[in-house]
Short mmCIF file of C-alpha atoms and ligand atoms in Angstrom, two decimals:
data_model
loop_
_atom_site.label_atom_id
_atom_site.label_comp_id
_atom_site.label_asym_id
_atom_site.label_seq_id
_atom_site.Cartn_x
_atom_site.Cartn_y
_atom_site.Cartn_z
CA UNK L 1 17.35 32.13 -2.04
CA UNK L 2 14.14 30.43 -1.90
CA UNK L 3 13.67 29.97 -5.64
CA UNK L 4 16.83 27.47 -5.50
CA UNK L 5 14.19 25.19 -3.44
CA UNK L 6 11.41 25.21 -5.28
CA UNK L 7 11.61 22.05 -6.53
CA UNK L 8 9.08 19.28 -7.80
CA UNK L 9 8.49 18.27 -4.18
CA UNK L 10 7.51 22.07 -2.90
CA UNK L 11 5.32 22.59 -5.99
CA UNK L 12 3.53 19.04 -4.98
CA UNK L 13 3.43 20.55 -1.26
CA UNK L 14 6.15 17.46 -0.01
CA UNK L 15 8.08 20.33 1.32
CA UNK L 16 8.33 23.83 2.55
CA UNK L 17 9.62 26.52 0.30
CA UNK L 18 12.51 26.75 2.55
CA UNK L 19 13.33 23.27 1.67
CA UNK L 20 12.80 21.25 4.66
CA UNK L 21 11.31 18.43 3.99
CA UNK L 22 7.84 17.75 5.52
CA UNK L 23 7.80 14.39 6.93
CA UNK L 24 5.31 11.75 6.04
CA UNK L 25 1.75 11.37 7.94
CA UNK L 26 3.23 8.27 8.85
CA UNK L 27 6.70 9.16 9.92
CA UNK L 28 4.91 12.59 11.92
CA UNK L 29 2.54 9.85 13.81
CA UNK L 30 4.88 7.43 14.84
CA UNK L 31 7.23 10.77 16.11
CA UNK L 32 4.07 11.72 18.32
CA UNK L 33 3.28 7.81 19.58
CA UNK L 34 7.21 7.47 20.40
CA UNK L 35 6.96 11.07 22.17
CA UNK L 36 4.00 10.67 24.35
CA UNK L 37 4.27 6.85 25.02
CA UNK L 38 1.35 5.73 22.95
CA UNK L 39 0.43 2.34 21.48
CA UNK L 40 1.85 3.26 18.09
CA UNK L 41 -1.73 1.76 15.96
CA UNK L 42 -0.43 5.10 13.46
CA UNK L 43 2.65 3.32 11.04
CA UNK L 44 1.65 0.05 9.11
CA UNK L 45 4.95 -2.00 10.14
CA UNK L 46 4.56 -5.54 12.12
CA UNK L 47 6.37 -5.28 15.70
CA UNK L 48 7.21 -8.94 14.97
CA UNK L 49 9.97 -9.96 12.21
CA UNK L 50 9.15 -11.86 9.28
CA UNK L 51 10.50 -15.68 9.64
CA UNK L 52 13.76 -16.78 11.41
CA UNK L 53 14.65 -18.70 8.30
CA UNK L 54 14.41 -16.28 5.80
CA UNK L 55 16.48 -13.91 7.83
CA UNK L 56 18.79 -16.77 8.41
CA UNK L 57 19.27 -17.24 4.47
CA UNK L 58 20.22 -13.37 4.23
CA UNK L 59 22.72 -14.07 6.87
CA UNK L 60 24.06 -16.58 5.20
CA UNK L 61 23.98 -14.76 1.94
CA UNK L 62 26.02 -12.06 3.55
CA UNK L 63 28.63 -14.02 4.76
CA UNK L 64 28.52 -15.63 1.50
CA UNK L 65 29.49 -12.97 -0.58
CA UNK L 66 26.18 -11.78 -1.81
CA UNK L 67 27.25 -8.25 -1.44
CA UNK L 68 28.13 -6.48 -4.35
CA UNK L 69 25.49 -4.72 -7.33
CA UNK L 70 23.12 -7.67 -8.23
CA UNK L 71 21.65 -7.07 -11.83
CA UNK L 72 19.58 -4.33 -12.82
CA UNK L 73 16.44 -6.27 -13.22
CA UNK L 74 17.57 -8.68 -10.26
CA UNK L 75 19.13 -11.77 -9.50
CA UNK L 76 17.83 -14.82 -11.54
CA UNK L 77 16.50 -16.66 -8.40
CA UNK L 78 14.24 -14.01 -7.84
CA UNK L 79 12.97 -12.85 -11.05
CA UNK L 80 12.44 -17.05 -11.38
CA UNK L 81 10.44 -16.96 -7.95
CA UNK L 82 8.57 -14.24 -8.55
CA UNK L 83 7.59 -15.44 -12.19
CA UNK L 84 6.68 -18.81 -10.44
CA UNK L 85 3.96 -17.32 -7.55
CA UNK L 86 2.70 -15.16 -10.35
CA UNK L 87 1.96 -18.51 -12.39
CA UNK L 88 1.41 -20.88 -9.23
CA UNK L 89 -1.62 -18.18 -7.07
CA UNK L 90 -2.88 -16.62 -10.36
CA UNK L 91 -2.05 -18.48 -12.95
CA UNK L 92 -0.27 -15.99 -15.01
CA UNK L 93 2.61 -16.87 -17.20
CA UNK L 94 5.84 -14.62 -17.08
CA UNK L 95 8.99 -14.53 -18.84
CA UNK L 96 11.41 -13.85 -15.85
CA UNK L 97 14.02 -12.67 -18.36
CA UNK L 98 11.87 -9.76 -19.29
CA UNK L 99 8.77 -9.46 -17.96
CA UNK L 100 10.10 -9.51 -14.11
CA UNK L 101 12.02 -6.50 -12.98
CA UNK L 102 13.38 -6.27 -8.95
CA UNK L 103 13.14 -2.96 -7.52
CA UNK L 104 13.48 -1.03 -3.94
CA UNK L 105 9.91 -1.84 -2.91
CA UNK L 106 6.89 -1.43 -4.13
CA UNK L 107 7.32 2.16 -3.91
CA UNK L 108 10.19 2.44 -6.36
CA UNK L 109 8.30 0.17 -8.73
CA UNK L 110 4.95 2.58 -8.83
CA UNK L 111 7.48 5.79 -8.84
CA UNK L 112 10.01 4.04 -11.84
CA UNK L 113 6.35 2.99 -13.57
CA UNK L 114 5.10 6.54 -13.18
CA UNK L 115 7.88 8.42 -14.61
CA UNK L 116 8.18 6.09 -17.30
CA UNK L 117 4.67 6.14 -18.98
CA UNK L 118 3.50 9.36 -17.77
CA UNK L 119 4.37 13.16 -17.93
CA UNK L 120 3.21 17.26 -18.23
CA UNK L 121 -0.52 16.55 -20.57
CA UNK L 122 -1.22 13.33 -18.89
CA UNK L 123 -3.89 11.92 -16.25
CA UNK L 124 -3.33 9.27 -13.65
CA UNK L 125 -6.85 8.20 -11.85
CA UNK L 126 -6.41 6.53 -8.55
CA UNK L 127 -8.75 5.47 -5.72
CA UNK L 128 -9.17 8.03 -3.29
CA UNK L 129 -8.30 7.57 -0.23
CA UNK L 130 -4.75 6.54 -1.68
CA UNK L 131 -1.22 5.56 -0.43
CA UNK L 132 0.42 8.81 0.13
CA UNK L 133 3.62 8.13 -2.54
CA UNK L 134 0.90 8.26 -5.47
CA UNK L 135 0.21 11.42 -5.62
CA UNK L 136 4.21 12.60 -4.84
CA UNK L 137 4.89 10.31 -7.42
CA UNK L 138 2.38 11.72 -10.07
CA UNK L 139 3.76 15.32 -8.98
CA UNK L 140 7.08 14.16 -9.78
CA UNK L 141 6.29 12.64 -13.34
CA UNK L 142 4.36 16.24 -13.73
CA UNK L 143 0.83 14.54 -14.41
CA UNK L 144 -2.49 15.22 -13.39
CA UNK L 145 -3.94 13.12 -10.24
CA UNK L 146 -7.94 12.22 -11.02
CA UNK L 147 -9.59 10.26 -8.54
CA UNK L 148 -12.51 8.01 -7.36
CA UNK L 149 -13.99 7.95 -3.91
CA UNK L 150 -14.39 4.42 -2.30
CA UNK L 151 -17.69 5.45 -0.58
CA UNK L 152 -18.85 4.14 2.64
CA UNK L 153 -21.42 1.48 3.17
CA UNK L 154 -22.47 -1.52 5.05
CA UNK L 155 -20.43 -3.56 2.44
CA UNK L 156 -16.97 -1.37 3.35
CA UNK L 157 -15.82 1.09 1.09
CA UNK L 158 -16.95 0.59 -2.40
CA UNK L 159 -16.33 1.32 -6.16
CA UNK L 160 -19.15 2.93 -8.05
CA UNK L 161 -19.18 3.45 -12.01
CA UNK L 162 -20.42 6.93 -12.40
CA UNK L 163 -17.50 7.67 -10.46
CA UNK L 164 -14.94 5.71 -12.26
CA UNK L 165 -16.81 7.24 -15.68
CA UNK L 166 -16.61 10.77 -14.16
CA UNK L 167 -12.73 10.49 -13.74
CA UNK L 168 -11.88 9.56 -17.10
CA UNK L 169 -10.92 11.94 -19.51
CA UNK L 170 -9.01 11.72 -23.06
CA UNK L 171 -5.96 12.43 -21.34
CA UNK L 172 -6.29 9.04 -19.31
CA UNK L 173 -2.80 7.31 -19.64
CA UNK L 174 -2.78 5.37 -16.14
CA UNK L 175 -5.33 3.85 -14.32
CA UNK L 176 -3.48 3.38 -10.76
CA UNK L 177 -5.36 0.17 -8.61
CA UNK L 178 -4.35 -0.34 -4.99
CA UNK L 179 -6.28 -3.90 -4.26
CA UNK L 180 -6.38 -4.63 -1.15
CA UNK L 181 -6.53 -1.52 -0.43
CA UNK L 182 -5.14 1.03 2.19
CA UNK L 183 -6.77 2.61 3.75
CA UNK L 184 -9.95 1.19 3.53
CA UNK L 185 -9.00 -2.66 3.81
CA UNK L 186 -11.47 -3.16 0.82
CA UNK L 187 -10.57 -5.72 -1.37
CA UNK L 188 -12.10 -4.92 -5.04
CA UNK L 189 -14.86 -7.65 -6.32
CA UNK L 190 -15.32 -8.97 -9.01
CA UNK L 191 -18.07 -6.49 -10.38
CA UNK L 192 -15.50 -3.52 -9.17
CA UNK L 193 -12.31 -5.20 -11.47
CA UNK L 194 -14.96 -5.37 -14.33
CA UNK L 195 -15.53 -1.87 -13.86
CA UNK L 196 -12.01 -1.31 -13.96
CA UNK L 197 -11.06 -3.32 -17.13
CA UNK L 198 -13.74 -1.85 -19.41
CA UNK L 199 -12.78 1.75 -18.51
CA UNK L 200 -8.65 0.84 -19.19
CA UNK L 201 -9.73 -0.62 -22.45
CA UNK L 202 -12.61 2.51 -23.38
CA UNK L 203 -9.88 4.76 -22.47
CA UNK L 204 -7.50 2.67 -24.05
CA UNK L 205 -5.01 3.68 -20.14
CA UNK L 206 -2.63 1.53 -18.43
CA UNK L 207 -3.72 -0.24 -15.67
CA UNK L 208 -0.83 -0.08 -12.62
CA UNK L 209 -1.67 -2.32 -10.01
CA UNK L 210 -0.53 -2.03 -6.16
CA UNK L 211 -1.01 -5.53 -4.44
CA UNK L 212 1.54 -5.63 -1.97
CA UNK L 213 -1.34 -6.94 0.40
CA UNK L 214 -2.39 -9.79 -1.93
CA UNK L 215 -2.01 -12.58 0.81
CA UNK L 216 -3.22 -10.48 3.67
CA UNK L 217 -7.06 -11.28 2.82
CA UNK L 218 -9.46 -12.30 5.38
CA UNK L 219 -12.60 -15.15 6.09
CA UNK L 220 -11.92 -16.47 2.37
CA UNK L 221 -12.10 -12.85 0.75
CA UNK L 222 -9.64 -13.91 -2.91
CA UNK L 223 -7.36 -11.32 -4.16
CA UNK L 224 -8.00 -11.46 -8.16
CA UNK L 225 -4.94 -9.34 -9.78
CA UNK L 226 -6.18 -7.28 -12.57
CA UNK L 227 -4.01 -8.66 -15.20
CA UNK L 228 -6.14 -12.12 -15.18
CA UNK L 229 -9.21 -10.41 -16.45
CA UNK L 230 -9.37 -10.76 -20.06
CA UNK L 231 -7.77 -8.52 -22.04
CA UNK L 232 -5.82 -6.78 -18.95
CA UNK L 233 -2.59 -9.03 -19.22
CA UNK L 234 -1.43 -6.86 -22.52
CA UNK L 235 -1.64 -3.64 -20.61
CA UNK L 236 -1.02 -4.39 -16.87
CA UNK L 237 2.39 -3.57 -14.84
CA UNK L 238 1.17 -5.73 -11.76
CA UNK L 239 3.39 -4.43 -8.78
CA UNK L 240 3.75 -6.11 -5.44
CA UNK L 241 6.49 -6.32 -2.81
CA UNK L 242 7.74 -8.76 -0.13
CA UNK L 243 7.56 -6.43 2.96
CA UNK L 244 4.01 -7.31 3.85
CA UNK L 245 3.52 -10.67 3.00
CA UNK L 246 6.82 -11.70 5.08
CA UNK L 247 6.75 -9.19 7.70
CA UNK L 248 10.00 -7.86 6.34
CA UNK L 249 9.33 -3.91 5.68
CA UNK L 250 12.41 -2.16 6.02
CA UNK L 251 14.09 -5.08 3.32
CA UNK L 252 12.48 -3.23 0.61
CA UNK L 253 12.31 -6.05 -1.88
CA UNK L 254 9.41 -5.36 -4.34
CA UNK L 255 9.12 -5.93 -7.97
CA UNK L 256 7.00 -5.05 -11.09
CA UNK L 257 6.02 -7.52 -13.62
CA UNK L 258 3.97 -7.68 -17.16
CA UNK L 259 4.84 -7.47 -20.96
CA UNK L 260 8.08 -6.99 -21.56
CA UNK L 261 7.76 -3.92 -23.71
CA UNK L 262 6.25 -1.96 -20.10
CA UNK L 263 8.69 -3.16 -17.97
CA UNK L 264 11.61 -2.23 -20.05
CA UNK L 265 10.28 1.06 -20.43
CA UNK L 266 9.90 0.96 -16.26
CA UNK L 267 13.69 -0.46 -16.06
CA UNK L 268 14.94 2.64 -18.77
CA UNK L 269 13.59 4.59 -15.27
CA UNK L 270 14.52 2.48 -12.41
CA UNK L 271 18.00 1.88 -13.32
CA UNK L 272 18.68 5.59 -12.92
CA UNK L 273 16.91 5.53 -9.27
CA UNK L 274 18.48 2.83 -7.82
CA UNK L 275 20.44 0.76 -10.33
CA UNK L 276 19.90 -2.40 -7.85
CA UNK L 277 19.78 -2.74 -4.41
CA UNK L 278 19.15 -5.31 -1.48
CA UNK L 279 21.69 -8.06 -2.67
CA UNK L 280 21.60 -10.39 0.03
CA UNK L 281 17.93 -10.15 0.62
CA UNK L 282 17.09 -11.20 -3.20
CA UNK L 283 18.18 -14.88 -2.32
CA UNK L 284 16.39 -14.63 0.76
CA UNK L 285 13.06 -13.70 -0.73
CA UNK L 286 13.35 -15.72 -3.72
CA UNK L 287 13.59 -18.99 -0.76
CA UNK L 288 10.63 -17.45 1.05
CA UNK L 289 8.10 -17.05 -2.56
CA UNK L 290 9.16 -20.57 -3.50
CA UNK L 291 9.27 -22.38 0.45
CA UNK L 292 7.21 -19.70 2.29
CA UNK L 293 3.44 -20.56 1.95
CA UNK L 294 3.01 -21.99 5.35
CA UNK L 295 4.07 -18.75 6.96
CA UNK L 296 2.16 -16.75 4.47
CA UNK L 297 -1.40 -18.46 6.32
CA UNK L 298 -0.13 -18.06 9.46
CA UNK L 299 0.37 -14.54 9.31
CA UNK L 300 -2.78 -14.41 7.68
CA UNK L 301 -4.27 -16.54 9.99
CA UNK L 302 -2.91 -14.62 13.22
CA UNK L 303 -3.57 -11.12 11.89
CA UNK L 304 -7.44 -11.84 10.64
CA UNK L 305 -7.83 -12.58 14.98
CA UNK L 306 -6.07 -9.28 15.55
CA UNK L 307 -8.07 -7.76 13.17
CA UNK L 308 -11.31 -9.25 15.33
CA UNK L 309 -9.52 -7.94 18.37
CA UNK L 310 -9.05 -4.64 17.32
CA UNK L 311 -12.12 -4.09 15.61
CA UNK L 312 -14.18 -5.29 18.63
CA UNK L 313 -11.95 -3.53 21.19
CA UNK L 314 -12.77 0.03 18.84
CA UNK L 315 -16.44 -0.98 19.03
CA UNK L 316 -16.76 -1.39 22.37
CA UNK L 317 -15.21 2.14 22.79
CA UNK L 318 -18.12 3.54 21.02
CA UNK L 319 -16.10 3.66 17.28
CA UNK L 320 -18.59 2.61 14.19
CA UNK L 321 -15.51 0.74 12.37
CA UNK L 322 -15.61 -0.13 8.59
CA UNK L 323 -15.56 -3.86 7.21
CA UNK L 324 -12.02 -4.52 6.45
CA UNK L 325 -11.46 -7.96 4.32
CA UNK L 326 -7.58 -7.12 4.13
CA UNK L 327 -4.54 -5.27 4.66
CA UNK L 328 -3.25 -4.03 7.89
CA UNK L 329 -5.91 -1.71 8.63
CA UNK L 330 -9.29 -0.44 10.19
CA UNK L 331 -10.63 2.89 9.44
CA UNK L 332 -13.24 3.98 12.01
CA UNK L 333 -15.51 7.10 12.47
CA UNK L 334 -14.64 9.38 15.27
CA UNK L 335 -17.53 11.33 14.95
CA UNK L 336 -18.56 10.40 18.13
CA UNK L 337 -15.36 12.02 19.74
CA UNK L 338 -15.45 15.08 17.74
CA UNK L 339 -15.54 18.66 19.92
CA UNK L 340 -15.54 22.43 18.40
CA UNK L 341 -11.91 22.02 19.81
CA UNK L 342 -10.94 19.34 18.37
CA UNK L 343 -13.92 19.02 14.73
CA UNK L 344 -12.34 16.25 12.46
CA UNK L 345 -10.41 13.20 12.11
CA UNK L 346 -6.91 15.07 11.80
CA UNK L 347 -7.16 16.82 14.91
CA UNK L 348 -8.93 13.49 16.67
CA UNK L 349 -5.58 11.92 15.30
CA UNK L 350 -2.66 14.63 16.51
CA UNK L 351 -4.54 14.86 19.94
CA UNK L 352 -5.64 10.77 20.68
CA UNK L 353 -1.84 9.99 21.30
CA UNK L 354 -1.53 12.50 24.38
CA UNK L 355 -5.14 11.91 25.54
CA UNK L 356 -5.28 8.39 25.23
CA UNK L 357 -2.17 6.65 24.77
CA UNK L 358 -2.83 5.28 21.60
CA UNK L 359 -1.92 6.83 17.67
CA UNK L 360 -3.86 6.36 14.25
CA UNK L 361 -3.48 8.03 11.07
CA UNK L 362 -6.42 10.46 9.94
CA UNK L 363 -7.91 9.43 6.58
CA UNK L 364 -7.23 12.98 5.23
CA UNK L 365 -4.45 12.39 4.26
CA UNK L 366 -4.51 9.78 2.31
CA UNK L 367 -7.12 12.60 0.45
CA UNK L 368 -6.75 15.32 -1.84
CA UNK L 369 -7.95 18.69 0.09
CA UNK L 370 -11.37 19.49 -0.54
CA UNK L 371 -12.24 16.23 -2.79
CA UNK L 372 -15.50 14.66 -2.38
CA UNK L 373 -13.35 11.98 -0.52
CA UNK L 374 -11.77 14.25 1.64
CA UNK L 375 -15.15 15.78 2.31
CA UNK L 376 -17.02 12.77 2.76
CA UNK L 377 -14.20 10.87 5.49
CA UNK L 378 -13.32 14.44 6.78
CA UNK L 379 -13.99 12.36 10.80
CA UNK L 380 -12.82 9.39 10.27
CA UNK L 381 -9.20 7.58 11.07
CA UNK L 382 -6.94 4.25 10.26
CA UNK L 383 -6.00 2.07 13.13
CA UNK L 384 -3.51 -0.91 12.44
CA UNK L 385 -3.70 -3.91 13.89
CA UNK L 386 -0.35 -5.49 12.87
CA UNK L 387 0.87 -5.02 16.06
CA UNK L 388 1.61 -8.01 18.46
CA UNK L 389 -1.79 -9.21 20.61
CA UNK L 390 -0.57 -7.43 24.25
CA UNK L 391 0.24 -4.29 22.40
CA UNK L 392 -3.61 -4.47 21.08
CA UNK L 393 -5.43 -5.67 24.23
CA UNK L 394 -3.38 -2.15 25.70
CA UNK L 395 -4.51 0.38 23.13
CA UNK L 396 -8.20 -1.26 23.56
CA UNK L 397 -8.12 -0.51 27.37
CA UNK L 398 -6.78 3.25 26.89
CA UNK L 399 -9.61 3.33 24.12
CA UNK L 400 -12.08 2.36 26.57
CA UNK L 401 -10.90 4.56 28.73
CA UNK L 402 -10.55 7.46 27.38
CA UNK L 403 -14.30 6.76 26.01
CA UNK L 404 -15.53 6.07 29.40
CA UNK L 405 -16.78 3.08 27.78
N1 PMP Y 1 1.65 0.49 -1.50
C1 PMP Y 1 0.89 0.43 -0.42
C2 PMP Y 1 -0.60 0.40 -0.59
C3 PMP Y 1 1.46 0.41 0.84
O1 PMP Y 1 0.69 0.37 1.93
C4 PMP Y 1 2.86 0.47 0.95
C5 PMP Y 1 3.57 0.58 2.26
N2 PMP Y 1 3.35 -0.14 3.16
C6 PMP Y 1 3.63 0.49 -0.21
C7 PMP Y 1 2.99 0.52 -1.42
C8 PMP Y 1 5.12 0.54 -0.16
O2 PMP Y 1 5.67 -0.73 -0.23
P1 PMP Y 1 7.23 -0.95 -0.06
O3 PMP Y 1 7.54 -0.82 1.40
O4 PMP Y 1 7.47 -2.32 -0.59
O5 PMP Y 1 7.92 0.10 -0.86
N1 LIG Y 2 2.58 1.65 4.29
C1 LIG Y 2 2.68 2.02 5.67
C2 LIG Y 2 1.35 2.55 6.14
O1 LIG Y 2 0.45 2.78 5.34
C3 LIG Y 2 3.69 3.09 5.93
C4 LIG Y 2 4.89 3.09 5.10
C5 LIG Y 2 5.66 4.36 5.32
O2 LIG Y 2 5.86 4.80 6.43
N2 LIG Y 2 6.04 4.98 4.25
O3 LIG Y 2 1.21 2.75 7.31
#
């Protein structure tokens, strides 16, 4: 019976051969934090909800009858708002007719965008570490995954050329860009975008942008999208989502946008995934692009002190931590920690929650196994810090000690 279950998930290793389904790092660390009572630093979701008023407008838009199919590409409102904080932050003109399509997340956009440009033959190069649905999303599309390491330094985790250069090939089709960027919190520069731009156009690839943390940038650090260097705008499906910037995860709003030959190719994909979805939180989000900058800074204002917070609290407890200039996250070496029971980051991770009260997510695996990545952040983990202030200042103390510190 087993053959009826091997399916593109088992052959990606998603799932046993018996067809259970192997849950997500992040789903398996939260399960542990909840389990043992620890400060759950492990999941990237805010413990606080997005604004009052935006969930108000949902309300509303439930009551008022906002709850059958919206369109396949989304409800005007929102394709409008979307095309108008593309123009208004970036200055990037959109068509919202066809150059704007709503999907479920960011995550269906990069799987719909996947499957629709790429398949058996082709290459997809990502960053490495990357956000765990690339490389199940690749599988599924029945690509290749290539990668570059973001290596350590004092500057956070950078982007070097011969890297980039040694993980092109001719069968380049995609060139996958998570900026900022989880794990690491880097946020690419504008040497690192260059980079980026000339090997799309040498390799004449795709560029597929994730920027769902494109307001969530820290002491003036600007998010540049990749489709506003020259050239890019022609070949870039820019994909973001409303979850982070609005503290609204489980809505699942995202959307993908560029020319509208891409992103009808994308919809030819997405409307067979989802159709639609999320009616009465399209009106909601379109209100909260177009009304919601003031919350946007505060968010970003509050979490760039949690960030301080946490980062100092993991210092103190004897963690070297990584410069983060965005996202949710810290990564931080636990070399210091690191027994013959207990010899790298993903056993560090699985045991810190009953030891110390307090979860992370090991940077393996956001790795391939046995990559140079994987090799070179084999000890270290990710610690959020979009978690309210008390729930910080707790996990600090257990850090401390547990270190003794
Ligand atoms: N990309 C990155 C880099 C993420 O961290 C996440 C999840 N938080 C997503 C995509 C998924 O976004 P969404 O929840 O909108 O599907
Ligand atoms: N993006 C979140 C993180 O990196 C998790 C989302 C999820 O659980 N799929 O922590």
């Amino acid at each position: 019976m087993t053959a009826r279950w091997r399916t593109v998930a088992t052959a990606a290793g998603l799932a046993a051969t018996d067809g259970t389904t192997r849950p997500t790092i992040f789903a398996e660390m939260t399960a542990l934090a909840t389990e043992t009572g620890a400060a759950n630093l492990g999941q990237g979701f805010p413990d606080t909800d997005g604004p009052h008023w935006v969930r108000e407008v949902a309300r509303t838009a439930i009551l008022d009858g906002a709850n059958q199919y919206p369109p396949g590409r989304g409800i005007p409102e929102l394709r409008a708002a979307v095309a108008d904080h593309q123009r208004r932050h970036y200055g990037i003109a959109l068509d919202p007719e066809t150059e704007v399509l709503v999907t479920a997340g960011a995550t269906e956009a990069l799987t719909a965008t996947l499957l629709a440009l790429v398949g058996p033959g082709d290459e997809v190069v990502t960053l490495e570490p990357f956000y765990d649905s690339y490389a199940a999303a690749i599988a599924m599309a029945g690509a290749e995954h290539r990668t570059v390491p973001l290596r350590a330094s004092e500057e956070g985790f950078r982007l070097h050329e011969s890297d980039l250069r040694a993980a092109l090939s001719p069968r380049t089709r995609i060139l996958l860009v998570n900026s900022p960027h989880n794990p690491t919190g880097t946020v690419l520069r504008p040497d690192e975008l260059r980079l980026i731009a000339d090997a799309a156009r040498t390799s004449d690839a795709i560029v597929v942008t994730d920027e769902v943390y494109e307001h969530l940038t820290f002491d003036g650090t600007v998010h540049t999208p990749l489709a506003t260097l020259p050239g890019m705008a022609e070949r870039t499906i820019t994909i973001s989502s409303a979850g982070k910037t609005f503290s609204l995860t489980g809505w699942k709003v995202g959307w993908a946008t560029g020319p509208a030959s891409l992103i009808s190719a994308v919809l030819a994909i997405k409307q067979f995934l989802t159709y639609s979805g999320g009616a009465p939180f399209q009106p909601a989000i379109a209100r909260a692009l177009t009304e919601g900058d003031d919350d946007i800074s505060a968010l970003r204002a509050s979490l760039a002190e949690r960030r301080d917070l946490l980062v100092d609290g993991l210092t103190a407890a004897g963690f070297a931590t990584s410069r983060t200039d965005g996202t949710y996250f810290v990564c931080a070496d636990a070399t210091p920690f690191l027994t013959e029971a207990m010899p790298d980051g993903d056993a560090f991770a699985r045991a810190l929650p009953p030891a110390a009260g307090v979860a992370c997510v090991p940077l393996a695996a956001f790795c391939t196994p046995g990559s140079t990545a994987a090799q070179e952040l084999g000890s270290w983990v990710r610690f959020t810090f979009v978690k309210d202030r008390a729930v910080l200042e707790e996990a600090v103390a257990r850090l401390r000690t547990f270190s003794g510190s």
